[in-house]
Coordinates of C-alpha atoms in Angstrom, one line a residue:
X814 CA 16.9 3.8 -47.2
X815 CA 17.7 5.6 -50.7
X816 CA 20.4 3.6 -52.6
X817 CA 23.5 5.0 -53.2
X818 CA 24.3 6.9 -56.3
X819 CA 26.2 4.2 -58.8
X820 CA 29.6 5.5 -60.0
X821 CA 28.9 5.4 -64.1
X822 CA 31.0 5.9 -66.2
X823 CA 32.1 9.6 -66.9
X824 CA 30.9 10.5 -63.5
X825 CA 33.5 12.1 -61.0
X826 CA 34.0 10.7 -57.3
X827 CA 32.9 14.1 -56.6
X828 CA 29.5 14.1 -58.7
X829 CA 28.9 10.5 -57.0
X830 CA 29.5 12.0 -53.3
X831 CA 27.3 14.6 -53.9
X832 CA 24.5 13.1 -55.1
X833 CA 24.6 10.7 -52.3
X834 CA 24.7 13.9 -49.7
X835 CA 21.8 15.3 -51.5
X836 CA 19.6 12.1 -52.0
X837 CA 17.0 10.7 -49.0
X838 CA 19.6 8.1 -48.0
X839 CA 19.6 8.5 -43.8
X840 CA 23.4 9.0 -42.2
X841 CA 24.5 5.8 -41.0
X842 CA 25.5 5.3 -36.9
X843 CA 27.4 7.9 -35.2
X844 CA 30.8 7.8 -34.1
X845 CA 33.4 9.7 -31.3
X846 CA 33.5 13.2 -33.0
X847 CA 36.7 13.9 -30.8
X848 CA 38.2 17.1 -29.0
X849 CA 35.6 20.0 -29.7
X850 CA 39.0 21.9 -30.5
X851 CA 42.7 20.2 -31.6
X852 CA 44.4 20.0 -28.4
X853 CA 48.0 21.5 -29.2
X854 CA 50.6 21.0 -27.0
X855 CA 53.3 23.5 -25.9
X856 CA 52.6 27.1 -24.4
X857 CA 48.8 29.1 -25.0
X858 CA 49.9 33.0 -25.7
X859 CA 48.2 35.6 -25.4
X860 CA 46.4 37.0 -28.6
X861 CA 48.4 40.1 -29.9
X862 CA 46.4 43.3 -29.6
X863 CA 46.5 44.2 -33.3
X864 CA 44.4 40.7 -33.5
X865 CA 42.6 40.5 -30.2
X866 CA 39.6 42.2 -31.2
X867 CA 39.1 40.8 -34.8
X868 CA 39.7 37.3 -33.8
X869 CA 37.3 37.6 -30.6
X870 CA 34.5 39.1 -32.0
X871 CA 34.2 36.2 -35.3
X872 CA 36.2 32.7 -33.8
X873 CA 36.8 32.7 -29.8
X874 CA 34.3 31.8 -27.5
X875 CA 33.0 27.7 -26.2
X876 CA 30.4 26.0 -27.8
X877 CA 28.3 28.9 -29.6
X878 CA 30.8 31.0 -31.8
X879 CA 30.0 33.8 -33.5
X880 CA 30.8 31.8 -36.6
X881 CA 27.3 29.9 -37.3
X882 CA 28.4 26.1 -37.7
X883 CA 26.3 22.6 -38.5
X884 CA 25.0 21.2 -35.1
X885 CA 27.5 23.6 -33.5
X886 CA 30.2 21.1 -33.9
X887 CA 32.9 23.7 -35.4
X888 CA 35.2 21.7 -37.7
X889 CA 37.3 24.6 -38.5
X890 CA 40.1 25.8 -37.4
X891 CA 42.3 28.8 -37.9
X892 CA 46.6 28.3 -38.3
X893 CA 47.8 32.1 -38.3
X894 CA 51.0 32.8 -40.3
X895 CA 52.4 36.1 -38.8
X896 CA 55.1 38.3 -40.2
X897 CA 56.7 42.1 -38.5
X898 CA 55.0 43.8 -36.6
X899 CA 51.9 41.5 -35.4
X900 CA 53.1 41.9 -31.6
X901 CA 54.5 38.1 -31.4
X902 CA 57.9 36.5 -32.9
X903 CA 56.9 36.2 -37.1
X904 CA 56.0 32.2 -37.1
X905 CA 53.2 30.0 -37.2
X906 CA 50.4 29.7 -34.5
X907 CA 47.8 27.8 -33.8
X908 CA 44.5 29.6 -32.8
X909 CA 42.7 28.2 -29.6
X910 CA 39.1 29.7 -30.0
X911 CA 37.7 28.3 -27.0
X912 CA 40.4 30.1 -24.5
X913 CA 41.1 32.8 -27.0
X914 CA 45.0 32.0 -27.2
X915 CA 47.6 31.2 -29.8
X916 CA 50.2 28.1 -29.9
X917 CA 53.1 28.3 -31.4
X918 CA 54.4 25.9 -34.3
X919 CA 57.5 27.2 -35.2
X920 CA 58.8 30.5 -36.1
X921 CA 60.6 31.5 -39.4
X922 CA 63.5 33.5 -40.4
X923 CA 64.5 35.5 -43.5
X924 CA 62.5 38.2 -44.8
X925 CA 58.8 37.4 -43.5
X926 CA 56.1 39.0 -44.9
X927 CA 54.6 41.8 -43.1
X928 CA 50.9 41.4 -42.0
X929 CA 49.1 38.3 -40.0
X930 CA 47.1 35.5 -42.7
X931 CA 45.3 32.9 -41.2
X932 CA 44.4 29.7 -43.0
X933 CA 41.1 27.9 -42.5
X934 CA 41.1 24.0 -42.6
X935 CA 38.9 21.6 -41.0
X936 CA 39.0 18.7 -39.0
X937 CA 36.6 16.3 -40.9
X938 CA 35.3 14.3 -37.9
X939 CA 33.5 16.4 -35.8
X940 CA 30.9 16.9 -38.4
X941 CA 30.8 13.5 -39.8
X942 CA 30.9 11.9 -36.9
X943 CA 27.2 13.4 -36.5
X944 CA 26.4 14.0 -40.7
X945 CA 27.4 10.9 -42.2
X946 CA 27.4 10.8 -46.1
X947 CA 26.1 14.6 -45.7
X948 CA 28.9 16.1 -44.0
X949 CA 31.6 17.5 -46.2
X950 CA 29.8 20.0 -48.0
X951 CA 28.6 21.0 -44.2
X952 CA 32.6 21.4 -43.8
X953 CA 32.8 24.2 -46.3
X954 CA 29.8 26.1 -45.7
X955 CA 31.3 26.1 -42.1
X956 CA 34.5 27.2 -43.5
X957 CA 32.1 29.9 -45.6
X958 CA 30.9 31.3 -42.4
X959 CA 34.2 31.5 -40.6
X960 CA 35.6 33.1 -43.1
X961 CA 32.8 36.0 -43.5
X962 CA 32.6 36.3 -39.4
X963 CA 36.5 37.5 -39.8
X964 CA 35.7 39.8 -42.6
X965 CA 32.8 41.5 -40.3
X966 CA 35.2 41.5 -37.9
X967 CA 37.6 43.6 -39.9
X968 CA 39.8 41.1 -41.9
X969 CA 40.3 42.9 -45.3
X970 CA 40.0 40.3 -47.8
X971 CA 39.7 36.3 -48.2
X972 CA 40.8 33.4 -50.7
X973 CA 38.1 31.0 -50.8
X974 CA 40.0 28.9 -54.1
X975 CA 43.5 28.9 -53.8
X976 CA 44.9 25.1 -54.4
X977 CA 44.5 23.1 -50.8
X978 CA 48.5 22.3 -51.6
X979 CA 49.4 26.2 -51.2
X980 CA 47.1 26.6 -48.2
X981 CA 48.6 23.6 -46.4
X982 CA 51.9 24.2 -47.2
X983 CA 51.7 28.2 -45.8
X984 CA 50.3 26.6 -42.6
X985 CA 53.0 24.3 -42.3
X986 CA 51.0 21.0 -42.1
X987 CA 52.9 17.9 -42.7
X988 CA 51.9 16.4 -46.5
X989 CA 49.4 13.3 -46.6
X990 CA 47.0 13.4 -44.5
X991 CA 46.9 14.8 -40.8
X992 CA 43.3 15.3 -39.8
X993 CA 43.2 18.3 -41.5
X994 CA 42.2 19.8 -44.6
X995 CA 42.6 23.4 -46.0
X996 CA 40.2 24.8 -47.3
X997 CA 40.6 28.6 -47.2
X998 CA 42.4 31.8 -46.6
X999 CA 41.8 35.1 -44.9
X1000 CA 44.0 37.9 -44.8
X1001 CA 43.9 39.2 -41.3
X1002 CA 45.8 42.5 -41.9
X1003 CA 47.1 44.2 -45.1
X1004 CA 50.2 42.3 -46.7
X1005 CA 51.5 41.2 -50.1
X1006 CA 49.6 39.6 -53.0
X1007 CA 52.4 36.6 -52.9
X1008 CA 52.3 35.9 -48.6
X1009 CA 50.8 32.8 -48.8
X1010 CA 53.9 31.4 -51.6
X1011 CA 56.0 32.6 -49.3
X1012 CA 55.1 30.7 -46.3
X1013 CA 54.4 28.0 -48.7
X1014 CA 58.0 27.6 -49.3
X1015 CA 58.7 27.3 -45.4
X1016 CA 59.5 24.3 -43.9
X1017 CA 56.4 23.1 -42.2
X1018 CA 55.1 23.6 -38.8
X1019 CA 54.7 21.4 -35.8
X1020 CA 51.7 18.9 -36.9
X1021 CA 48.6 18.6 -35.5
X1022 CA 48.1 15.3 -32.8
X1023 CA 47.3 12.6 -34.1
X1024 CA 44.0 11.2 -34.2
X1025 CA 43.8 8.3 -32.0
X1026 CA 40.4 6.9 -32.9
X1027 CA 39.7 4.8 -35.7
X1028 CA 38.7 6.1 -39.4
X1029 CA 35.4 4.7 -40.3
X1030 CA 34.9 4.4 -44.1
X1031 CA 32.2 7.3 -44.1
X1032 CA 35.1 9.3 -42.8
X1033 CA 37.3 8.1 -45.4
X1034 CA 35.5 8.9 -47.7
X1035 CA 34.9 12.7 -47.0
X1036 CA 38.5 13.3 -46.9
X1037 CA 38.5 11.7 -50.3
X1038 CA 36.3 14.4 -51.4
X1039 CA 38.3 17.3 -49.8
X1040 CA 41.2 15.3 -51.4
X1041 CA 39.1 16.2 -54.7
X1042 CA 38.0 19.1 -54.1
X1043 CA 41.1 21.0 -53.3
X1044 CA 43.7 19.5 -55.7
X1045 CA 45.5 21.7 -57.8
X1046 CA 43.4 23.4 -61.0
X1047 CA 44.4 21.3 -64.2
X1048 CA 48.3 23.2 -65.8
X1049 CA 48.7 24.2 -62.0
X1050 CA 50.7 21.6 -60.8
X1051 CA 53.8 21.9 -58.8
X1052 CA 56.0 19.4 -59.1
X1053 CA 57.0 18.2 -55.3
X1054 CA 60.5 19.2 -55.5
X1055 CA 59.8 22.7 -56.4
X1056 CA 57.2 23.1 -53.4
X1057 CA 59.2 23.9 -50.6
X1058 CA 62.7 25.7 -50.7
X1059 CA 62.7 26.4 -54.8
X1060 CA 59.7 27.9 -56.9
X1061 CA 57.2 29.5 -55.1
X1062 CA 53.9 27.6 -55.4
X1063 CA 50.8 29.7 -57.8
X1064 CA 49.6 33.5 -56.3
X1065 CA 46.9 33.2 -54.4
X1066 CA 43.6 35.3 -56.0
X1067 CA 42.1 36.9 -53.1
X1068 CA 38.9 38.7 -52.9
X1069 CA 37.8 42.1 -51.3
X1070 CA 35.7 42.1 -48.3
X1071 CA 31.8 41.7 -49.7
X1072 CA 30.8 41.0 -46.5
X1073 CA 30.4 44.4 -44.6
X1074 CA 26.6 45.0 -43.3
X1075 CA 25.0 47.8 -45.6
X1076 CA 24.8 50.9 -44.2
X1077 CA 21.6 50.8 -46.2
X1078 CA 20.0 47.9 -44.0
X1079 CA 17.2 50.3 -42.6
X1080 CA 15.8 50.5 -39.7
X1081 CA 14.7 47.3 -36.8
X1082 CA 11.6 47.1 -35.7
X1083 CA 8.9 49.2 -35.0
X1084 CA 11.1 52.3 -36.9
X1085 CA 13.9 51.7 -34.3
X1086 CA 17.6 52.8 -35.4
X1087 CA 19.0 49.0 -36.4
X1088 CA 21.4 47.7 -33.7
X1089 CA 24.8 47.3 -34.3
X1090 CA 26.9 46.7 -37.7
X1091 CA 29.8 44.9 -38.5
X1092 CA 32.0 43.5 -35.9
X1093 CA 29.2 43.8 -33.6
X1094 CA 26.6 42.7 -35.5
X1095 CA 29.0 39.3 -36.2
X1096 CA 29.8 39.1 -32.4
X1097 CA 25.8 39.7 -31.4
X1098 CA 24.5 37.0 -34.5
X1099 CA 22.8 33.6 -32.9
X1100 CA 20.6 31.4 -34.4
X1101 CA 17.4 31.9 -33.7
X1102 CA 15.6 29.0 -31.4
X1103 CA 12.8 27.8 -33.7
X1104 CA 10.0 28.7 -34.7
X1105 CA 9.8 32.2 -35.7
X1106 CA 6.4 32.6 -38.0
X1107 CA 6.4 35.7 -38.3
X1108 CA 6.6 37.6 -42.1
X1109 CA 9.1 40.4 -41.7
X1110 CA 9.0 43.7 -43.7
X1111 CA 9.8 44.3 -47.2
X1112 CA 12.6 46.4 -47.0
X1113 CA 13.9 44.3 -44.0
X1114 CA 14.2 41.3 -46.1
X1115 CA 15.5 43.1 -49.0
X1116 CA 18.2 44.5 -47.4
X1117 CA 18.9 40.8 -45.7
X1118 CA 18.8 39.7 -49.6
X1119 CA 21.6 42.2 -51.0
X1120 CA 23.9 41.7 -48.2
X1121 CA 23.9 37.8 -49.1
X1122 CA 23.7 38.7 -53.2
X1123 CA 26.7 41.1 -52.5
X1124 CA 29.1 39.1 -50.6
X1125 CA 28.9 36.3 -53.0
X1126 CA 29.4 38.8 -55.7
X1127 CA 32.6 40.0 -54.2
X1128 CA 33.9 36.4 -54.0
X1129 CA 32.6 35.7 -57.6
X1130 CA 34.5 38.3 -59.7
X1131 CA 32.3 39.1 -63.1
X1132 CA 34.0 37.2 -66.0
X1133 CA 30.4 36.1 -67.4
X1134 CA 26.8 37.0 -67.5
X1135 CA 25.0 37.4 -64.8
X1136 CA 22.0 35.4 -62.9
X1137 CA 19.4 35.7 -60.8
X1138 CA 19.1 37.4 -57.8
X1139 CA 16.1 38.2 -55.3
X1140 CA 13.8 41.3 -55.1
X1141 CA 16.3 44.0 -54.0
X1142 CA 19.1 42.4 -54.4
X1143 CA 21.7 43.7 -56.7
X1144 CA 22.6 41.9 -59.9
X1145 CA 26.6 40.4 -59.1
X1146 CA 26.1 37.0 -59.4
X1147 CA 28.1 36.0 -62.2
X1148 CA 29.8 33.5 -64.3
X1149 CA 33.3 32.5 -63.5
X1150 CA 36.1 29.4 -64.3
X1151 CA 35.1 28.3 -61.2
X1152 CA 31.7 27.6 -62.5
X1153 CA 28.3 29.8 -62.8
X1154 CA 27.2 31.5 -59.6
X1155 CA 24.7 31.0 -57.3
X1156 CA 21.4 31.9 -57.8
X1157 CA 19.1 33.4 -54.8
X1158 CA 15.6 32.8 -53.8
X1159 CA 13.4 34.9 -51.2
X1160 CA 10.8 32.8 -50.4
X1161 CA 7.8 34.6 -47.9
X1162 CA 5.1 32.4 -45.8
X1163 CA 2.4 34.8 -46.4
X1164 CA 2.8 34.4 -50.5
X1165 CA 0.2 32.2 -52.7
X1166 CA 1.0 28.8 -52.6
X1167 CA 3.5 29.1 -49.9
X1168 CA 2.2 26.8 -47.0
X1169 CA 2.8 23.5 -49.2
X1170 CA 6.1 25.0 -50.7
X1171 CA 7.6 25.0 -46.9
X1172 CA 5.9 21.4 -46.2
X1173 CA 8.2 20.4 -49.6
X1174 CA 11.4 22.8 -48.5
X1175 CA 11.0 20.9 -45.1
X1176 CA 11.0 17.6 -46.4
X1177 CA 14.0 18.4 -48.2
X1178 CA 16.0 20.0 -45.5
X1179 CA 16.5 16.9 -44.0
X1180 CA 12.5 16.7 -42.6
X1181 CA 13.4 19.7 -40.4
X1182 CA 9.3 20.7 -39.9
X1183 CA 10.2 23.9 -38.2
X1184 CA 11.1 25.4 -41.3
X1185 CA 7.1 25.4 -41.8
X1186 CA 6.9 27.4 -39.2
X1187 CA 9.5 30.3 -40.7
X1188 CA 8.7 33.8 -42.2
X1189 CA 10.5 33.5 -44.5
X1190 CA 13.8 31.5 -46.6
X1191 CA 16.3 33.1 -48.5
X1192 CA 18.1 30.0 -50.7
X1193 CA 21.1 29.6 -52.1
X1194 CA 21.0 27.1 -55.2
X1195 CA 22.9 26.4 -58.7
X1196 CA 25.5 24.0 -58.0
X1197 CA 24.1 20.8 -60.1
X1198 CA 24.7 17.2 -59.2
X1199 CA 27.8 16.9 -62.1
X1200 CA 29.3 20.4 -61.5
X1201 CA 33.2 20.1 -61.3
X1202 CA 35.2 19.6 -58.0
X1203 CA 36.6 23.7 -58.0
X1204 CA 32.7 24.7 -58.9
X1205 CA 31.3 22.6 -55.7
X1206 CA 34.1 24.0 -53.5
X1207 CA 33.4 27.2 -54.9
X1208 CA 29.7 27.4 -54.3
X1209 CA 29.6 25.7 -51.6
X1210 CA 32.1 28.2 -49.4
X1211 CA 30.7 31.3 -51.2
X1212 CA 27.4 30.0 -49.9
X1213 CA 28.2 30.0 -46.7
X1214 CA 30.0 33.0 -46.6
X1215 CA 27.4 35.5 -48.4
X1216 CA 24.6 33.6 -45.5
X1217 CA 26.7 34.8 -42.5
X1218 CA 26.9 37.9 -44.1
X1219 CA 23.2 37.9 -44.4
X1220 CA 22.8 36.7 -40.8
X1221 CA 25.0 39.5 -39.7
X1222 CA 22.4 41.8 -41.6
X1223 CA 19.6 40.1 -40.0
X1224 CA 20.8 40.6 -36.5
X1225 CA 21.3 44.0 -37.4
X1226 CA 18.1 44.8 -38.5
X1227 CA 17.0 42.6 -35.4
X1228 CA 15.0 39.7 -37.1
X1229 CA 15.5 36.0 -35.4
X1230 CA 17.6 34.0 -38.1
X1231 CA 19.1 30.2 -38.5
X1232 CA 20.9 29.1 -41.4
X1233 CA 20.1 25.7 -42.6
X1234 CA 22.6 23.5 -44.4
X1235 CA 21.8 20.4 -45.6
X1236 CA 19.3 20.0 -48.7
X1237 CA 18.4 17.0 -50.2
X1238 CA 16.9 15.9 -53.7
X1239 CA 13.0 16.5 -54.1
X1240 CA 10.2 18.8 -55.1
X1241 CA 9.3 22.5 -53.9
X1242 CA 12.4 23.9 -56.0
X1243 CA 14.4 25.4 -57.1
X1244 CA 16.4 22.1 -57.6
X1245 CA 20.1 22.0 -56.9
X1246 CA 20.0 23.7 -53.3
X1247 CA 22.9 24.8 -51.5
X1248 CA 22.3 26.4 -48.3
X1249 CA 19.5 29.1 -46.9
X1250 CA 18.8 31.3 -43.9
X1251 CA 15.6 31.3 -42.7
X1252 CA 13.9 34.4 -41.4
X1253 CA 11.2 35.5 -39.0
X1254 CA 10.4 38.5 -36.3
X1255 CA 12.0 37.4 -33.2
X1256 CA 9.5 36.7 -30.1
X1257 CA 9.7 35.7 -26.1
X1258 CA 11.3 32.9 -26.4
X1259 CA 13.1 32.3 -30.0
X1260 CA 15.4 34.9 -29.3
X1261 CA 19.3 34.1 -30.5
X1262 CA 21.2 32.0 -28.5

């Protein structure tokens, strides 16, 4: 077993946490993950028809979702804040994505908002509880995915960094810790820039159940990290008596879709039109049952490669210069306060080298050997050991966001796909990994489940 990064001096608890998720140390024993979903109490509603179709084609469903997620253990969950003319009372609901039905949490007066927000948080344990040490940054490339599934599914535009106090105060979750942390926003239908101040200033919402099983200390310890990660950029600070009730809490900065599948992807295989885009692309994406060894096509992967280099664009706004990105992929990774972008790498089994490149990728992907047997990797990397908290939460939700949207492309363009999360310290670079989707022509028996 790898020791555990020290905590030198100058080094932040975040910088310590993840070099420990990144370094060869093995999670420790597992522990109850609890209720695949948060089991609310009080009446399951029908999903509104101005919703029904967005939120079942990216969240509802059992076990395999549409939104790709870390040993399918689905941490995140989705509190919808809905104003006039959603189809139910304006108030807050929580979103049952296994039966596909909202709970209500308590409904607002006064002048709400029009339009329907939903705010992504997750419940820590359920990955953990499998992940160990390596599980929060899991948590937001989940949250990454969930929130590009509801773009493809029509959602408008997302907020992947406003402070985690806004987007738990606009749910309505109790302050101090409840078993949940927010991490993101999506806006489900057009609305106001300043929505999520206004529900902010809302008393809150029923809370979540309580967690009856024990806290281990690995668990602890990731929600000291989203703690980190989503406090309040420094000369943003509310003070606590102007959250609720007085001054609204800092506007939100959301982002414009990104996500959509080009209409540029080409054609599947064998010259065939590519199958379906957008919502039905998200709703038809699986991962791929391993392995798929086939290389695909140039302009296949290419077009894979710009859907992933243009969603995290869209969430990165240019403020700086610009950085790599792979062969056919536009240039819109940039610079931002957040921290520089991510870079992208398309790596392919059939070029020079390659064979002992995906033994070293392997090792490093937590010894997953399949990924040997791949056609190709598309990585995600930039986000160094000592980046700041709001860089790591950046990258790390961009990350997963801009790979669903390349998975949505992938399924499009019919090519067997399966994002792979967790990346450790070692040789085969690029160094600093994030996340990656790995990519190979679908045969009898690796087809998408």
């Amino acid at each position: 077993m790898s020791p555990a990064p020290r905590a030198l001096p100058g080094r932040s608890p975040v910088s310590v946490a993840l070099s420990l998720a990144r370094s060869g140390r093995v999670p420790g024993p597992r522990f109850p993950a609890g209720p695949q979903t948060t089991p609310w109490p009080g009446p399951a509603l029908p999903v509104p028809g101005p919703l029904d179709r967005l939120l079942r084609r990216s969240l509802a469903g059992g076990r395999l979702r549409p939104a790709a997620s870390a040993g399918a253990l689905h941490p995140v969950n989705a509190h919808l804040l809905l104003g006039a003319g959603t189809g139910l009372p304006p108030g807050r609901y929580a979103y049952q994505p296994v039966t596909h039905r909202l709970h209500p949490r308590g409904a607002v007066d006064g002048n709400v908002p029009p339009g329907a927000l939903a705010v992504l948080t997750v419940t820590a344990r359920r990955t953990v509880s499998q992940y160990g040490h390596r599980g929060w940054p899991l948590l937001l490339l989940d949250t990454g995915h969930a929130a590009a599934a509801l773009v493809l599914a029509g959602a408008p535009a997302w907020c992947p960094d406003a402070d985690g106090a806004l987007l738990a105060a606009a749910a309505g979750l109790p302050s101090g810790r409840c078993g949940e942390h927010a991490l993101a926003a999506v806006r489900l239908t057009p609305g106001p820039e300043d929505a999520l101040a206004w529900w902010a200033a809302r008393p809150p919402g029923a809370p979540p159940p309580p967690d009856a099983h024990p806290a281990p200390p690995v668990l602890r310890d990731a929600w000291d990290v989203l703690d980190a990660l989503t406090a309040p950029a420094r000369g943003r600070a509310v003070p606590a008596a102007r959250r609720r009730g007085g001054a609204p809490y800092p506007d939100a900065v959301w982002r414009a879709p990104g996500a959509a599948v080009p209409p540029e992807a080409g054609t599947g295989p064998n010259g065939a039109e590519a199958g379906p885009d957008g919502a039905e692309a998200v709703a038809a994406r699986r991962s791929a049952q391993p392995p798929f060894p086939g290389v695909p096509d140039e302009t296949r992967l290419a077009a894979v490669a710009r859907a992933a280099a243009a969603a995290a664009a869209a969430a990165h706004p240019a403020r700086g210069r610009a950085t790599g990105a792979p062969a056919g992929a536009p240039a819109g990774a940039t610079a931002t306060t957040a921290g520089p972008a991510l870079a992208w790498d398309l790596v392919r089994a059939d070029a020079p080298g390659a064979p002992r490149r995906a033994e070293d990728l392997a090792r490093r992907a937590a010894g997953q050997a399949w990924l040997t047997r791949t056609g190709a990797l598309l990585l995600a990397h930039g986000c160094p050991d000592d980046a700041g908290p709001a860089h790591v939460r950046h990258a790390h939700l961009t990350a997963g966001y801009a790979v669903g949207a390349a998975q949505a492309t992938a399924a499009r363009l019919g090519l067997a796909s399966r994002p792979v999360g967790s990346w450790q310290h070692g040789p085969g670079g690029p160094a600093h990994l994030v996340h990656a989707l790995a990519l190979g022509t679908a045969t009898e028996g690796n087809s998408p489940r």
